[in-house]
Amino acid sequence: MSEFIPPAKPIIGDEEREAVDRVLRSGMVAQGPEVAAFEREFGAHFVQGRPTVAVNSGTAGLHLGLLASGVGAGDEVIVPSFTFAATGNSVALTGASPVFADIEADTFTLDPASVEAAITARTKGIMPVHLYGHPALMRELEAIAQKHGLMLFEDAAQAHGASLDGRPVGTFGSFGMFSLYPTKNMTSGEGGMITAADDTIARNARLLRNQGMERQYENEVVGFNARMTDIHASIGRVQLTKVDGWTRARQENAAFLDASLRGVVVPPVREGAVHVYHQYTVRVPEDRDGFVTALREEHQVGSGVYYPIPNHRLPSLAPYAPGLELPETERAAGEVVSLPVHPSLSQGDLDRIVAAVNAVAGAGA
Ligand SMILES: *Cc1c(COP(=O)(O)O)cnc(C)c1O
C-alpha cells in the first residue's frame, strides 16, 4: 500500500522554531519590532516597496483594506462568485453589497465583460481574485475601472509572487491582500498582509487595526483589534527567505504535470502572466466526484475541490444575488479538481500522481 500524498503540506523548519523561541524569550510577544520588520521585508520582496500593513488574518486584511479605501453601507463591490467565501464576506462586513460576476473559462478569474454588465450607479469598486495563484485580467479591469470611475482592489490571498507583464500582483489596486494561512504559499501561522497604493490608505488600515489609535489612547476612529503578533511575524520573516524556492518548485512540478497528464484539461497560463500555482487545478468534465474518490481510494492521491459551491449559492451570500445565473462559475464548480503541486512532492510522488490521473481519466497514455 502506497503512502497517501496529501493535497497540501505546510513547511515549518528549525529556523521558524528558533525565531519563535527568540521572540518568546524576549518577553515582547504582541505587535512590535518583528511585525514592523516583516512589513518592510514583505513590501520590498513582493510589491516594490509599497506600504504594507500586517494583520491577524487575510479576511481581516480584505475587510480593513476595503474600509480604509472608503467602502461602506450603500456601496456595491463587484467580486467573483468562484472563490473562497472570504472575498464576498469582507465586502458584506463593511455594510456594502457584494455583486457577483462570472469568470472566464481558461484561468477561472473575473470575466471583464461580466464585470462591466454588473456595474450600477452604486458600484464603488471591483475586487478580482488572483485565483489559484494566476493573475486576473488586470489590464482589462483597470480600463473598466478608469472608464467608470471605480476603485480596484485585489484579493491576492493565493498569489504571493504572481505577476502580469512584469508587474507584481498587489500593486494594481488601491490595496491588495495576501493571506498567510498555513496552506497558502507561505505562512505566519495565521495572518494577512495589506499592500496599499498610498500612505493614506495604509494609515487608515493601521488605525483600523488598532482601535483607531496611532498614538496611545488618542483614538481617532472606531477600530478593531486586528493586530499581528511578533510571534507570528517572526515565522513569516523566515518563510519570506524561503518562499521563492518553494514557488520555483511549484512551477517545476506544474510543468511536469502539464507535460505528463492525459485525459484532463490542464491549467493554461495567459501570455505575460507568472502563475505561482497555489493550486494546480484541472478540469474533469465528466464525473468529477468519482474521479476524486478514485484518486484517493485506488491510488492514495489526495486532491481538493476549490470551490464546490459558488458563493452566490451559499446560504450566507445568496441573499445578495437573488435569481443570479453565472454559467461559467457553475460549470467550473462542477468540474475543477486541484492536484498536489506543493514543494514537498518527490519525483516519485509526481510519477504516482501522473499514473493515477492517467489511469482514472481513462486515457491510458
Ligand atoms: C485564504 C483566502 C482568503 C482569506 O484568508 P485567511 O487568511 O484565511 O483569512 C481570502 N480570499 C481567498 C481567495 C483565499 O484563498
mmCIF file of C-alpha atoms and ligand atoms in Angstrom:
data_model
loop_
_atom_site.group_PDB
_atom_site.id
_atom_site.type_symbol
_atom_site.label_atom_id
_atom_site.label_comp_id
_atom_site.label_asym_id
_atom_site.label_seq_id
_atom_site.Cartn_x
_atom_site.Cartn_y
_atom_site.Cartn_z
ATOM 1 C CA MET A 1 0.000 0.000 0.000
ATOM 2 C CA SER A 2 1.490 3.349 -1.012
ATOM 3 C CA GLU A 3 1.574 6.258 1.362
ATOM 4 C CA PHE A 4 -1.121 8.901 0.979
ATOM 5 C CA ILE A 5 0.001 12.019 -0.937
ATOM 6 C CA PRO A 6 -1.652 14.997 0.780
ATOM 7 C CA PRO A 7 -3.095 17.817 -1.330
ATOM 8 C CA ALA A 8 -1.190 20.464 0.670
ATOM 9 C CA LYS A 9 1.634 20.445 3.204
ATOM 10 C CA PRO A 10 2.845 23.497 5.158
ATOM 11 C CA ILE A 11 6.635 23.507 5.598
ATOM 12 C CA ILE A 12 7.863 24.675 9.014
ATOM 13 C CA GLY A 13 11.572 24.271 9.727
ATOM 14 C CA ASP A 14 14.055 24.666 12.562
ATOM 15 C CA GLU A 15 14.627 28.322 11.588
ATOM 16 C CA GLU A 16 10.951 29.118 12.209
ATOM 17 C CA ARG A 17 11.039 27.321 15.568
ATOM 18 C CA GLU A 18 14.190 29.208 16.558
ATOM 19 C CA ALA A 19 12.646 32.550 15.549
ATOM 20 C CA VAL A 20 9.560 31.874 17.690
ATOM 21 C CA ASP A 21 11.752 30.843 20.602
ATOM 22 C CA ARG A 22 13.768 34.064 20.277
ATOM 23 C CA VAL A 23 10.572 36.160 20.418
ATOM 24 C CA LEU A 24 9.166 34.177 23.351
ATOM 25 C CA ARG A 25 12.387 34.599 25.304
ATOM 26 C CA SER A 26 12.382 38.354 24.625
ATOM 27 C CA GLY A 27 9.154 38.639 26.615
ATOM 28 C CA MET A 28 7.687 41.027 23.989
ATOM 29 C CA VAL A 29 5.236 38.946 22.047
ATOM 30 C CA ALA A 30 2.453 41.256 20.827
ATOM 31 C CA GLN A 31 2.760 43.576 17.806
ATOM 32 C CA GLY A 32 6.216 45.132 17.916
ATOM 33 C CA PRO A 33 9.554 45.219 16.082
ATOM 34 C CA GLU A 34 9.124 41.809 14.374
ATOM 35 C CA VAL A 35 5.856 42.968 12.785
ATOM 36 C CA ALA A 36 7.446 46.223 11.605
ATOM 37 C CA ALA A 37 10.373 44.325 10.096
ATOM 38 C CA PHE A 38 8.068 41.767 8.460
ATOM 39 C CA GLU A 39 6.027 44.551 6.858
ATOM 40 C CA ARG A 40 9.128 46.220 5.408
ATOM 41 C CA GLU A 41 10.608 42.959 4.166
ATOM 42 C CA PHE A 42 7.334 41.714 2.673
ATOM 43 C CA GLY A 43 6.763 45.023 0.874
ATOM 44 C CA ALA A 44 10.284 45.035 -0.556
ATOM 45 C CA HIS A 45 10.050 41.380 -1.584
ATOM 46 C CA PHE A 46 6.645 41.267 -3.267
ATOM 47 C CA VAL A 47 5.233 44.723 -4.043
ATOM 48 C CA GLN A 48 8.123 47.012 -4.987
ATOM 49 C CA GLY A 49 8.206 48.666 -1.570
ATOM 50 C CA ARG A 50 4.543 49.664 -1.376
ATOM 51 C CA PRO A 51 3.401 50.484 2.171
ATOM 52 C CA THR A 52 2.261 47.288 3.917
ATOM 53 C CA VAL A 53 0.107 46.630 6.975
ATOM 54 C CA ALA A 54 0.226 43.246 8.716
ATOM 55 C CA VAL A 55 -2.998 41.953 10.281
ATOM 56 C CA ASN A 56 -4.135 38.790 12.033
ATOM 57 C CA SER A 57 -5.819 37.135 9.022
ATOM 58 C CA GLY A 58 -6.310 37.524 5.312
ATOM 59 C CA THR A 59 -10.006 38.081 5.876
ATOM 60 C CA ALA A 60 -9.242 40.961 8.267
ATOM 61 C CA GLY A 61 -6.899 42.299 5.583
ATOM 62 C CA LEU A 62 -9.692 42.416 3.000
ATOM 63 C CA HIS A 63 -12.145 43.902 5.490
ATOM 64 C CA LEU A 64 -9.762 46.625 6.699
ATOM 65 C CA GLY A 65 -8.459 47.309 3.188
ATOM 66 C CA LEU A 66 -11.997 47.925 1.943
ATOM 67 C CA LEU A 67 -12.865 50.149 4.922
ATOM 68 C CA ALA A 68 -9.565 52.019 4.553
ATOM 69 C CA SER A 69 -10.472 52.649 0.889
ATOM 70 C CA GLY A 70 -13.810 54.173 1.902
ATOM 71 C CA VAL A 71 -16.145 51.270 1.066
ATOM 72 C CA GLY A 72 -19.249 51.164 3.265
ATOM 73 C CA ALA A 73 -23.019 50.924 3.523
ATOM 74 C CA GLY A 74 -24.858 51.670 0.288
ATOM 75 C CA ASP A 75 -21.894 50.748 -1.917
ATOM 76 C CA GLU A 76 -21.526 47.759 -4.218
ATOM 77 C CA VAL A 77 -18.283 45.929 -4.926
ATOM 78 C CA ILE A 78 -18.097 43.521 -7.851
ATOM 79 C CA VAL A 79 -16.429 40.227 -6.928
ATOM 80 C CA PRO A 80 -16.207 36.738 -8.408
ATOM 81 C CA SER A 81 -18.561 34.085 -7.042
ATOM 82 C CA PHE A 82 -15.976 31.396 -7.794
ATOM 83 C CA THR A 83 -13.663 31.995 -4.813
ATOM 84 C CA PHE A 84 -13.343 31.406 -1.084
ATOM 85 C CA ALA A 85 -16.269 32.995 0.792
ATOM 86 C CA ALA A 86 -13.923 35.493 2.500
ATOM 87 C CA THR A 87 -13.934 37.609 -0.676
ATOM 88 C CA GLY A 88 -17.674 38.318 -0.586
ATOM 89 C CA ASN A 89 -17.844 38.175 3.225
ATOM 90 C CA SER A 90 -15.349 41.000 3.601
ATOM 91 C CA VAL A 91 -17.446 43.222 1.322
ATOM 92 C CA ALA A 92 -20.635 42.375 3.241
ATOM 93 C CA LEU A 93 -18.910 43.068 6.584
ATOM 94 C CA THR A 94 -18.278 46.695 5.558
ATOM 95 C CA GLY A 95 -22.037 47.150 5.054
ATOM 96 C CA ALA A 96 -21.616 47.223 1.267
ATOM 97 C CA SER A 97 -23.144 44.605 -1.038
ATOM 98 C CA PRO A 98 -21.069 42.049 -2.907
ATOM 99 C CA VAL A 99 -22.217 41.849 -6.545
ATOM 100 C CA PHE A 100 -21.159 38.616 -8.173
ATOM 101 C CA ALA A 101 -19.766 38.482 -11.721
ATOM 102 C CA ASP A 102 -18.841 35.465 -13.828
ATOM 103 C CA ILE A 103 -15.369 34.102 -14.614
ATOM 104 C CA GLU A 104 -13.672 33.363 -17.903
ATOM 105 C CA ALA A 105 -13.193 29.702 -18.699
ATOM 106 C CA ASP A 106 -9.398 29.422 -19.048
ATOM 107 C CA THR A 107 -7.981 30.744 -15.786
ATOM 108 C CA PHE A 108 -11.134 30.935 -13.647
ATOM 109 C CA THR A 109 -10.605 34.676 -12.968
ATOM 110 C CA LEU A 110 -13.140 37.531 -13.363
ATOM 111 C CA ASP A 111 -14.558 37.976 -16.862
ATOM 112 C CA PRO A 112 -14.284 41.701 -17.735
ATOM 113 C CA ALA A 113 -17.474 41.610 -19.849
ATOM 114 C CA SER A 114 -19.455 40.165 -16.951
ATOM 115 C CA VAL A 115 -17.945 42.802 -14.632
ATOM 116 C CA GLU A 116 -18.946 45.626 -16.946
ATOM 117 C CA ALA A 117 -22.508 44.262 -17.168
ATOM 118 C CA ALA A 118 -22.756 44.260 -13.357
ATOM 119 C CA ILE A 119 -21.915 47.960 -12.891
ATOM 120 C CA THR A 120 -24.674 50.142 -11.398
ATOM 121 C CA ALA A 121 -24.858 53.691 -10.034
ATOM 122 C CA ARG A 122 -23.865 52.285 -6.621
ATOM 123 C CA THR A 123 -20.753 50.416 -7.748
ATOM 124 C CA LYS A 124 -17.740 51.595 -5.769
ATOM 125 C CA GLY A 125 -15.105 49.138 -6.878
ATOM 126 C CA ILE A 126 -14.055 45.835 -8.427
ATOM 127 C CA MET A 127 -12.211 43.165 -6.437
ATOM 128 C CA PRO A 128 -10.747 40.410 -8.623
ATOM 129 C CA VAL A 129 -9.172 37.307 -7.074
ATOM 130 C CA HIS A 130 -5.862 36.010 -8.449
ATOM 131 C CA LEU A 131 -7.326 32.555 -8.101
ATOM 132 C CA TYR A 132 -5.029 29.561 -7.594
ATOM 133 C CA GLY A 133 -2.042 31.947 -7.998
ATOM 134 C CA HIS A 134 -2.831 33.074 -11.567
ATOM 135 C CA PRO A 135 -3.165 36.856 -12.047
ATOM 136 C CA ALA A 136 -6.613 38.121 -13.027
ATOM 137 C CA LEU A 137 -7.080 40.172 -16.235
ATOM 138 C CA MET A 138 -5.825 43.370 -14.572
ATOM 139 C CA ARG A 139 -5.251 45.453 -17.733
ATOM 140 C CA GLU A 140 -8.870 44.999 -18.832
ATOM 141 C CA LEU A 141 -10.219 45.520 -15.310
ATOM 142 C CA GLU A 142 -8.081 48.645 -14.869
ATOM 143 C CA ALA A 143 -9.526 50.037 -18.107
ATOM 144 C CA ILE A 144 -13.098 49.341 -16.947
ATOM 145 C CA ALA A 145 -12.404 50.891 -13.537
ATOM 146 C CA GLN A 146 -10.983 54.007 -15.171
ATOM 147 C CA LYS A 147 -13.814 54.324 -17.669
ATOM 148 C CA HIS A 148 -16.470 54.146 -14.930
ATOM 149 C CA GLY A 149 -14.563 55.946 -12.156
ATOM 150 C CA LEU A 150 -14.318 52.856 -9.918
ATOM 151 C CA MET A 151 -11.704 51.667 -7.468
ATOM 152 C CA LEU A 152 -9.777 48.445 -7.948
ATOM 153 C CA PHE A 153 -8.937 46.092 -5.057
ATOM 154 C CA GLU A 154 -7.004 42.815 -5.232
ATOM 155 C CA ASP A 155 -7.640 39.565 -3.374
ATOM 156 C CA ALA A 156 -4.114 38.189 -3.751
ATOM 157 C CA ALA A 157 -4.600 35.675 -0.902
ATOM 158 C CA GLN A 158 -3.288 32.844 -3.110
ATOM 159 C CA ALA A 159 -0.814 34.713 -5.290
ATOM 160 C CA HIS A 160 2.450 35.629 -3.484
ATOM 161 C CA GLY A 161 4.908 36.446 -6.268
ATOM 162 C CA ALA A 162 2.498 36.241 -9.229
ATOM 163 C CA SER A 163 2.830 38.962 -11.851
ATOM 164 C CA LEU A 164 1.475 40.276 -15.128
ATOM 165 C CA ASP A 165 3.791 41.772 -17.763
ATOM 166 C CA GLY A 166 6.437 42.072 -15.062
ATOM 167 C CA ARG A 167 4.172 43.911 -12.613
ATOM 168 C CA PRO A 168 3.538 42.065 -9.346
ATOM 169 C CA VAL A 169 0.016 41.414 -8.114
ATOM 170 C CA GLY A 170 -0.729 43.553 -5.090
ATOM 171 C CA THR A 171 0.490 46.685 -6.930
ATOM 172 C CA PHE A 172 -2.536 47.243 -9.205
ATOM 173 C CA GLY A 173 -5.293 48.092 -6.737
ATOM 174 C CA SER A 174 -5.907 50.746 -4.079
ATOM 175 C CA PHE A 175 -4.966 47.846 -1.881
ATOM 176 C CA GLY A 176 -4.036 44.200 -2.268
ATOM 177 C CA MET A 177 -4.248 41.447 0.346
ATOM 178 C CA PHE A 178 -2.025 38.387 0.781
ATOM 179 C CA SER A 179 -3.107 35.609 3.162
ATOM 180 C CA LEU A 180 -0.583 33.910 5.442
ATOM 181 C CA TYR A 181 -2.772 30.938 6.387
ATOM 182 C CA PRO A 182 -0.791 27.650 6.690
ATOM 183 C CA THR A 183 -1.857 26.151 3.355
ATOM 184 C CA LYS A 184 -1.068 29.319 1.363
ATOM 185 C CA ASN A 185 2.266 29.669 -0.482
ATOM 186 C CA MET A 186 3.880 30.960 2.719
ATOM 187 C CA THR A 187 2.565 31.260 6.264
ATOM 188 C CA SER A 188 2.881 33.073 9.572
ATOM 189 C CA GLY A 189 0.527 30.611 11.322
ATOM 190 C CA GLU A 190 -2.428 32.896 10.692
ATOM 191 C CA GLY A 191 -2.116 36.342 9.211
ATOM 192 C CA GLY A 192 -2.616 38.683 6.311
ATOM 193 C CA MET A 193 -0.702 41.496 4.634
ATOM 194 C CA ILE A 194 -2.348 44.575 3.181
ATOM 195 C CA THR A 195 -0.361 46.297 0.425
ATOM 196 C CA ALA A 196 -1.551 49.878 -0.001
ATOM 197 C CA ALA A 197 -1.337 52.166 -3.034
ATOM 198 C CA ASP A 198 -0.580 55.204 -0.875
ATOM 199 C CA ASP A 199 0.191 56.319 2.654
ATOM 200 C CA THR A 200 -3.381 57.468 3.337
ATOM 201 C CA ILE A 201 -4.884 54.023 2.757
ATOM 202 C CA ALA A 202 -2.028 52.446 4.727
ATOM 203 C CA ARG A 203 -2.578 54.847 7.624
ATOM 204 C CA ASN A 204 -6.340 54.216 7.603
ATOM 205 C CA ALA A 205 -5.690 50.474 7.732
ATOM 206 C CA ARG A 206 -3.207 50.901 10.608
ATOM 207 C CA LEU A 207 -5.752 52.918 12.567
ATOM 208 C CA LEU A 208 -8.495 50.332 11.991
ATOM 209 C CA ARG A 209 -6.105 47.540 13.010
ATOM 210 C CA ASN A 210 -5.506 49.053 16.444
ATOM 211 C CA GLN A 211 -8.688 50.566 17.937
ATOM 212 C CA GLY A 212 -8.344 53.676 15.764
ATOM 213 C CA MET A 213 -5.143 54.746 17.535
ATOM 214 C CA GLU A 214 -1.878 55.994 16.122
ATOM 215 C CA ARG A 215 -0.855 57.491 19.461
ATOM 216 C CA GLN A 216 -1.723 55.536 22.585
ATOM 217 C CA TYR A 217 -5.196 56.400 23.956
ATOM 218 C CA GLU A 218 -5.854 59.088 21.344
ATOM 219 C CA ASN A 219 -8.439 57.072 19.419
ATOM 220 C CA GLU A 220 -9.264 58.849 16.155
ATOM 221 C CA VAL A 221 -11.785 56.437 14.645
ATOM 222 C CA VAL A 222 -13.719 53.356 15.732
ATOM 223 C CA GLY A 223 -11.446 50.414 15.073
ATOM 224 C CA PHE A 224 -10.727 46.739 15.638
ATOM 225 C CA ASN A 225 -8.023 44.701 17.260
ATOM 226 C CA ALA A 226 -6.663 43.018 14.132
ATOM 227 C CA ARG A 227 -3.015 43.140 15.133
ATOM 228 C CA MET A 228 -0.478 40.503 14.169
ATOM 229 C CA THR A 229 1.747 39.252 17.000
ATOM 230 C CA ASP A 230 5.545 39.335 16.898
ATOM 231 C CA ILE A 231 5.402 35.545 17.303
ATOM 232 C CA HIS A 232 3.573 35.182 14.000
ATOM 233 C CA ALA A 233 5.649 37.846 12.268
ATOM 234 C CA SER A 234 8.856 36.043 13.214
ATOM 235 C CA ILE A 235 7.582 32.909 11.427
ATOM 236 C CA GLY A 236 6.594 34.954 8.386
ATOM 237 C CA ARG A 237 10.025 36.616 8.196
ATOM 238 C CA VAL A 238 11.748 33.242 7.989
ATOM 239 C CA GLN A 239 9.249 31.956 5.424
ATOM 240 C CA LEU A 240 9.914 35.036 3.308
ATOM 241 C CA THR A 241 13.523 33.885 2.867
ATOM 242 C CA LYS A 242 12.315 30.514 1.542
ATOM 243 C CA VAL A 243 9.233 31.322 -0.499
ATOM 244 C CA ASP A 244 10.976 31.954 -3.828
ATOM 245 C CA GLY A 245 12.494 28.470 -3.794
ATOM 246 C CA TRP A 246 9.108 26.960 -2.963
ATOM 247 C CA THR A 247 7.489 28.899 -5.802
ATOM 248 C CA ARG A 248 10.100 27.586 -8.254
ATOM 249 C CA ALA A 249 9.400 24.060 -7.023
ATOM 250 C CA ARG A 250 5.652 24.575 -7.535
ATOM 251 C CA GLN A 251 6.305 25.866 -11.066
ATOM 252 C CA GLU A 252 8.572 22.919 -11.893
ATOM 253 C CA ASN A 253 6.029 20.453 -10.513
ATOM 254 C CA ALA A 254 3.328 22.149 -12.600
ATOM 255 C CA ALA A 255 5.463 21.981 -15.756
ATOM 256 C CA PHE A 256 5.955 18.244 -15.221
ATOM 257 C CA LEU A 257 2.223 17.695 -14.685
ATOM 258 C CA ASP A 258 1.388 19.836 -17.767
ATOM 259 C CA ALA A 259 3.610 17.660 -19.920
ATOM 260 C CA SER A 260 2.504 14.328 -18.479
ATOM 261 C CA LEU A 261 -1.219 14.385 -17.694
ATOM 262 C CA ARG A 262 -3.711 12.898 -20.155
ATOM 263 C CA GLY A 263 -7.495 12.989 -20.211
ATOM 264 C CA VAL A 264 -7.924 16.165 -18.131
ATOM 265 C CA VAL A 265 -7.756 19.866 -19.076
ATOM 266 C CA VAL A 266 -4.515 21.254 -17.597
ATOM 267 C CA PRO A 267 -4.419 24.888 -16.383
ATOM 268 C CA PRO A 268 -3.386 27.367 -19.091
ATOM 269 C CA VAL A 269 -1.143 30.345 -18.303
ATOM 270 C CA ARG A 270 -2.002 33.590 -20.027
ATOM 271 C CA GLU A 271 0.683 35.416 -22.030
ATOM 272 C CA GLY A 272 2.705 37.750 -19.819
ATOM 273 C CA ALA A 273 1.474 36.043 -16.640
ATOM 274 C CA VAL A 274 3.590 34.394 -13.959
ATOM 275 C CA HIS A 275 1.497 31.701 -12.238
ATOM 276 C CA VAL A 276 2.630 30.710 -8.723
ATOM 277 C CA TYR A 277 0.437 27.571 -8.508
ATOM 278 C CA HIS A 278 -1.091 27.923 -5.091
ATOM 279 C CA GLN A 279 -3.273 25.235 -6.665
ATOM 280 C CA TYR A 280 -2.751 23.174 -9.803
ATOM 281 C CA THR A 281 -6.328 22.934 -10.989
ATOM 282 C CA VAL A 282 -7.532 20.737 -13.833
ATOM 283 C CA ARG A 283 -10.974 20.317 -15.315
ATOM 284 C CA VAL A 284 -12.610 16.900 -15.274
ATOM 285 C CA PRO A 285 -15.714 17.419 -17.397
ATOM 286 C CA GLU A 286 -17.252 14.036 -16.572
ATOM 287 C CA ASP A 287 -17.907 12.604 -13.091
ATOM 288 C CA ARG A 288 -15.519 14.863 -11.211
ATOM 289 C CA ASP A 289 -16.583 13.490 -7.817
ATOM 290 C CA GLY A 290 -15.970 9.900 -8.942
ATOM 291 C CA PHE A 291 -12.521 10.993 -10.178
ATOM 292 C CA VAL A 292 -11.663 12.486 -6.759
ATOM 293 C CA THR A 293 -12.810 9.324 -4.947
ATOM 294 C CA ALA A 294 -10.871 7.031 -7.280
ATOM 295 C CA LEU A 295 -7.666 9.052 -6.871
ATOM 296 C CA ARG A 296 -7.981 8.799 -3.106
ATOM 297 C CA GLU A 297 -9.200 5.214 -2.699
ATOM 298 C CA GLU A 298 -7.451 3.408 -5.552
ATOM 299 C CA HIS A 299 -4.233 5.446 -5.709
ATOM 300 C CA GLN A 300 -3.855 7.174 -2.307
ATOM 301 C CA VAL A 301 -3.561 10.534 -4.065
ATOM 302 C CA GLY A 302 -5.212 13.457 -2.285
ATOM 303 C CA SER A 303 -6.868 16.302 -4.160
ATOM 304 C CA GLY A 304 -9.204 19.186 -3.412
ATOM 305 C CA VAL A 305 -12.242 20.862 -4.912
ATOM 306 C CA TYR A 306 -11.958 24.653 -4.700
ATOM 307 C CA TYR A 307 -14.805 25.521 -4.698
ATOM 308 C CA PRO A 308 -17.747 23.133 -4.942
ATOM 309 C CA ILE A 309 -20.453 25.741 -4.207
ATOM 310 C CA PRO A 310 -20.356 29.145 -5.925
ATOM 311 C CA ASN A 311 -20.609 31.975 -3.393
ATOM 312 C CA HIS A 312 -23.881 33.252 -4.862
ATOM 313 C CA ARG A 313 -25.411 29.835 -3.975
ATOM 314 C CA LEU A 314 -24.230 29.819 -0.339
ATOM 315 C CA PRO A 315 -26.954 30.385 2.271
ATOM 316 C CA SER A 316 -24.817 33.228 3.680
ATOM 317 C CA LEU A 317 -24.306 35.177 0.458
ATOM 318 C CA ALA A 318 -27.238 34.085 -1.759
ATOM 319 C CA PRO A 319 -29.436 36.879 -0.355
ATOM 320 C CA TYR A 320 -27.179 39.334 -2.239
ATOM 321 C CA ALA A 321 -27.824 37.563 -5.544
ATOM 322 C CA PRO A 322 -31.485 36.575 -5.949
ATOM 323 C CA GLY A 323 -32.044 34.626 -9.172
ATOM 324 C CA LEU A 324 -28.490 35.201 -10.407
ATOM 325 C CA GLU A 325 -27.116 32.763 -13.005
ATOM 326 C CA LEU A 326 -23.383 32.588 -13.698
ATOM 327 C CA PRO A 327 -22.862 29.802 -16.254
ATOM 328 C CA GLU A 328 -19.031 29.587 -16.259
ATOM 329 C CA THR A 329 -18.954 29.731 -12.466
ATOM 330 C CA GLU A 330 -21.474 26.877 -12.182
ATOM 331 C CA ARG A 331 -19.586 24.810 -14.756
ATOM 332 C CA ALA A 332 -16.245 25.324 -13.001
ATOM 333 C CA ALA A 333 -17.731 24.390 -9.608
ATOM 334 C CA GLY A 334 -18.803 21.061 -11.122
ATOM 335 C CA GLU A 335 -15.553 20.282 -12.977
ATOM 336 C CA VAL A 336 -12.485 21.512 -11.079
ATOM 337 C CA VAL A 337 -10.024 19.355 -9.171
ATOM 338 C CA SER A 338 -6.809 20.641 -7.622
ATOM 339 C CA LEU A 339 -3.982 18.091 -7.676
ATOM 340 C CA PRO A 340 -0.987 18.162 -5.291
ATOM 341 C CA VAL A 341 1.680 20.617 -6.562
ATOM 342 C CA HIS A 342 3.310 21.643 -3.268
ATOM 343 C CA PRO A 343 7.101 21.860 -2.870
ATOM 344 C CA SER A 344 7.347 18.727 -0.699
ATOM 345 C CA LEU A 345 6.477 16.381 -3.570
ATOM 346 C CA SER A 346 9.233 13.983 -4.630
ATOM 347 C CA GLN A 347 9.692 12.820 -8.224
ATOM 348 C CA GLY A 348 8.214 9.523 -7.057
ATOM 349 C CA ASP A 349 5.117 11.347 -5.800
ATOM 350 C CA LEU A 350 4.785 13.216 -9.106
ATOM 351 C CA ASP A 351 5.085 9.961 -11.065
ATOM 352 C CA ARG A 352 2.364 8.430 -8.885
ATOM 353 C CA ILE A 353 0.075 11.424 -9.389
ATOM 354 C CA VAL A 354 0.517 11.211 -13.162
ATOM 355 C CA ALA A 355 -0.040 7.445 -13.254
ATOM 356 C CA ALA A 356 -3.138 7.807 -11.077
ATOM 357 C CA VAL A 357 -4.711 10.626 -13.084
ATOM 358 C CA ASN A 358 -3.969 8.993 -16.416
ATOM 359 C CA ALA A 359 -5.386 5.681 -15.244
ATOM 360 C CA VAL A 360 -8.547 7.185 -13.728
ATOM 361 C CA ALA A 361 -9.146 9.670 -16.544
ATOM 362 C CA GLY A 362 -9.099 6.612 -18.772
ATOM 363 C CA ALA A 363 -6.661 7.902 -21.366
ATOM 364 C CA GLY A 364 -4.166 5.160 -20.590
ATOM 365 C CA ALA A 365 -1.394 7.250 -22.158
HETATM 366 C C1 LIG B 1 -7.427 32.151 2.113
HETATM 367 C C2 LIG B 1 -8.222 33.141 1.357
HETATM 368 C C3 LIG B 1 -8.770 34.288 1.960
HETATM 369 C C4 LIG B 1 -8.771 34.535 3.443
HETATM 370 O O1 LIG B 1 -7.558 34.462 4.048
HETATM 371 P P1 LIG B 1 -7.489 33.974 5.603
HETATM 372 O O2 LIG B 1 -6.058 34.256 5.934
HETATM 373 O O3 LIG B 1 -7.834 32.533 5.617
HETATM 374 O O4 LIG B 1 -8.434 34.807 6.373
HETATM 375 C C5 LIG B 1 -9.424 35.208 1.150
HETATM 376 N N1 LIG B 1 -9.543 35.009 -0.173
HETATM 377 C C6 LIG B 1 -9.066 33.911 -0.778
HETATM 378 C C7 LIG B 1 -9.228 33.759 -2.255
HETATM 379 C C8 LIG B 1 -8.398 32.935 -0.044
HETATM 380 O O5 LIG B 1 -7.941 31.838 -0.649
#
